[in-house]
Amino acid sequence: MPNDPADRAAGTPAGPAPDSAAGRARRITVQRRGPLLVEGPVEIELEDGSTVFSDRFRVALCTCRRSRRYPWCDTSHRRRT
């Protein structure tokens, strides 16, 4: 599945940060009826305080909250029009 961040599950340690990632700007692409596309690797802190990590070169973040894999987009937004 595209953008399947099975890299690490929620609440597991993220591991070492990428080299100088804090100093680099991340490109985020906004789509009108779709996810936010973020150049990775990324570490995301969820509302409950847990973190999820993906080391993929680009991830899609759900903005509609319909995804069963939230915060990752699983294209659930396409099923409703």
PDB file of C-alpha atoms in Angstrom:
ATOM      1  CA  MET A   1       0.000   0.000   0.000  1.00  0.00           C
ATOM      2  CA  PRO A   2       1.451   3.399  -0.867  1.00  0.00           C
ATOM      3  CA  ASN A   3       2.592   5.357   2.146  1.00  0.00           C
ATOM      4  CA  ASP A   4       2.053   2.416   4.481  1.00  0.00           C
ATOM      5  CA  PRO A   5       4.092   3.542   7.475  1.00  0.00           C
ATOM      6  CA  ALA A   6       4.485   0.125   8.988  1.00  0.00           C
ATOM      7  CA  ASP A   7       7.978   1.389   9.663  1.00  0.00           C
ATOM      8  CA  ARG A   8       7.144   1.839  13.312  1.00  0.00           C
ATOM      9  CA  ALA A   9       3.944   1.547  15.328  1.00  0.00           C
ATOM     10  CA  ALA A  10       2.529   4.271  17.561  1.00  0.00           C
ATOM     11  CA  GLY A  11       4.217   4.611  20.894  1.00  0.00           C
ATOM     12  CA  THR A  12       7.464   2.910  19.877  1.00  0.00           C
ATOM     13  CA  PRO A  13      10.762   4.741  20.099  1.00  0.00           C
ATOM     14  CA  ALA A  14      11.541   6.758  17.016  1.00  0.00           C
ATOM     15  CA  GLY A  15      15.225   5.974  17.034  1.00  0.00           C
ATOM     16  CA  PRO A  16      17.944   8.387  16.066  1.00  0.00           C
ATOM     17  CA  ALA A  17      16.996  11.602  14.314  1.00  0.00           C
ATOM     18  CA  PRO A  18      18.152  12.042  10.722  1.00  0.00           C
ATOM     19  CA  ASP A  19      21.404  13.969  10.269  1.00  0.00           C
ATOM     20  CA  SER A  20      20.810  17.687  10.779  1.00  0.00           C
ATOM     21  CA  ALA A  21      17.058  17.252  10.241  1.00  0.00           C
ATOM     22  CA  ALA A  22      16.348  20.040  12.705  1.00  0.00           C
ATOM     23  CA  GLY A  23      18.262  22.470  10.509  1.00  0.00           C
ATOM     24  CA  ARG A  24      16.524  21.597   7.241  1.00  0.00           C
ATOM     25  CA  ALA A  25      13.136  22.879   6.176  1.00  0.00           C
ATOM     26  CA  ARG A  26      10.563  20.226   5.272  1.00  0.00           C
ATOM     27  CA  ARG A  27       8.515  20.616   2.119  1.00  0.00           C
ATOM     28  CA  ILE A  28       4.779  20.163   2.717  1.00  0.00           C
ATOM     29  CA  THR A  29       2.440  19.982  -0.253  1.00  0.00           C
ATOM     30  CA  VAL A  30      -1.185  20.936   0.363  1.00  0.00           C
ATOM     31  CA  GLN A  31      -3.867  19.339  -1.785  1.00  0.00           C
ATOM     32  CA  ARG A  32      -7.422  20.650  -1.893  1.00  0.00           C
ATOM     33  CA  ARG A  33      -9.205  17.316  -1.391  1.00  0.00           C
ATOM     34  CA  GLY A  34      -6.430  15.126  -0.183  1.00  0.00           C
ATOM     35  CA  PRO A  35      -3.706  14.572   2.343  1.00  0.00           C
ATOM     36  CA  LEU A  36      -0.770  16.756   3.259  1.00  0.00           C
ATOM     37  CA  LEU A  37       2.318  15.394   1.521  1.00  0.00           C
ATOM     38  CA  VAL A  38       5.386  15.794   3.725  1.00  0.00           C
ATOM     39  CA  GLU A  39       8.950  15.069   2.704  1.00  0.00           C
ATOM     40  CA  GLY A  40      10.340  12.589   5.183  1.00  0.00           C
ATOM     41  CA  PRO A  41      11.599  11.197   7.335  1.00  0.00           C
ATOM     42  CA  VAL A  42       9.038  12.461   9.835  1.00  0.00           C
ATOM     43  CA  GLU A  43       8.216  12.034  13.503  1.00  0.00           C
ATOM     44  CA  ILE A  44       4.686  13.002  14.530  1.00  0.00           C
ATOM     45  CA  GLU A  45       3.439  13.577  18.050  1.00  0.00           C
ATOM     46  CA  LEU A  46      -0.210  12.538  18.401  1.00  0.00           C
ATOM     47  CA  GLU A  47      -2.858  14.064  20.684  1.00  0.00           C
ATOM     48  CA  ASP A  48      -2.304  11.384  23.330  1.00  0.00           C
ATOM     49  CA  GLY A  49       1.413  12.188  23.506  1.00  0.00           C
ATOM     50  CA  SER A  50       2.589   9.083  21.652  1.00  0.00           C
ATOM     51  CA  THR A  51       4.792   9.453  18.598  1.00  0.00           C
ATOM     52  CA  VAL A  52       4.851   7.730  15.242  1.00  0.00           C
ATOM     53  CA  PHE A  53       7.799   7.711  12.877  1.00  0.00           C
ATOM     54  CA  SER A  54       8.276   7.055   9.186  1.00  0.00           C
ATOM     55  CA  ASP A  55      11.601   7.065   7.403  1.00  0.00           C
ATOM     56  CA  ARG A  56      10.019   7.126   3.954  1.00  0.00           C
ATOM     57  CA  PHE A  57      11.055   9.886   1.535  1.00  0.00           C
ATOM     58  CA  ARG A  58       7.453  11.214   1.446  1.00  0.00           C
ATOM     59  CA  VAL A  59       4.421  10.532   3.616  1.00  0.00           C
ATOM     60  CA  ALA A  60       0.770  11.462   3.231  1.00  0.00           C
ATOM     61  CA  LEU A  61      -0.878  12.796   6.376  1.00  0.00           C
ATOM     62  CA  CYS A  62      -4.641  12.481   6.714  1.00  0.00           C
ATOM     63  CA  THR A  63      -6.536  15.764   7.023  1.00  0.00           C
ATOM     64  CA  CYS A  64     -10.102  14.405   6.922  1.00  0.00           C
ATOM     65  CA  ARG A  65      -9.737  11.972   9.868  1.00  0.00           C
ATOM     66  CA  ARG A  66     -11.488   9.191   7.926  1.00  0.00           C
ATOM     67  CA  SER A  67      -8.318   7.122   7.670  1.00  0.00           C
ATOM     68  CA  ARG A  68      -8.207   3.859   9.577  1.00  0.00           C
ATOM     69  CA  ARG A  69      -4.441   4.352   9.808  1.00  0.00           C
ATOM     70  CA  TYR A  70      -4.565   7.931  11.130  1.00  0.00           C
ATOM     71  CA  PRO A  71      -2.384  10.031  11.035  1.00  0.00           C
ATOM     72  CA  TRP A  72      -1.343   8.332   7.787  1.00  0.00           C
ATOM     73  CA  CYS A  73      -3.662   8.731   4.807  1.00  0.00           C
ATOM     74  CA  ASP A  74      -5.202   5.506   3.458  1.00  0.00           C
ATOM     75  CA  THR A  75      -7.212   7.321   0.719  1.00  0.00           C
ATOM     76  CA  SER A  76     -10.485   7.015   2.662  1.00  0.00           C
ATOM     77  CA  HIS A  77     -11.249  10.591   1.604  1.00  0.00           C
ATOM     78  CA  ARG A  78     -11.858   9.295  -1.931  1.00  0.00           C
ATOM     79  CA  ARG A  79     -14.781   7.095  -0.906  1.00  0.00           C
ATOM     80  CA  ARG A  80     -17.033  10.043  -0.052  1.00  0.00           C
ATOM     81  CA  THR A  81     -17.905  12.727  -2.538  1.00  0.00           C
TER      82      THR A  81
END
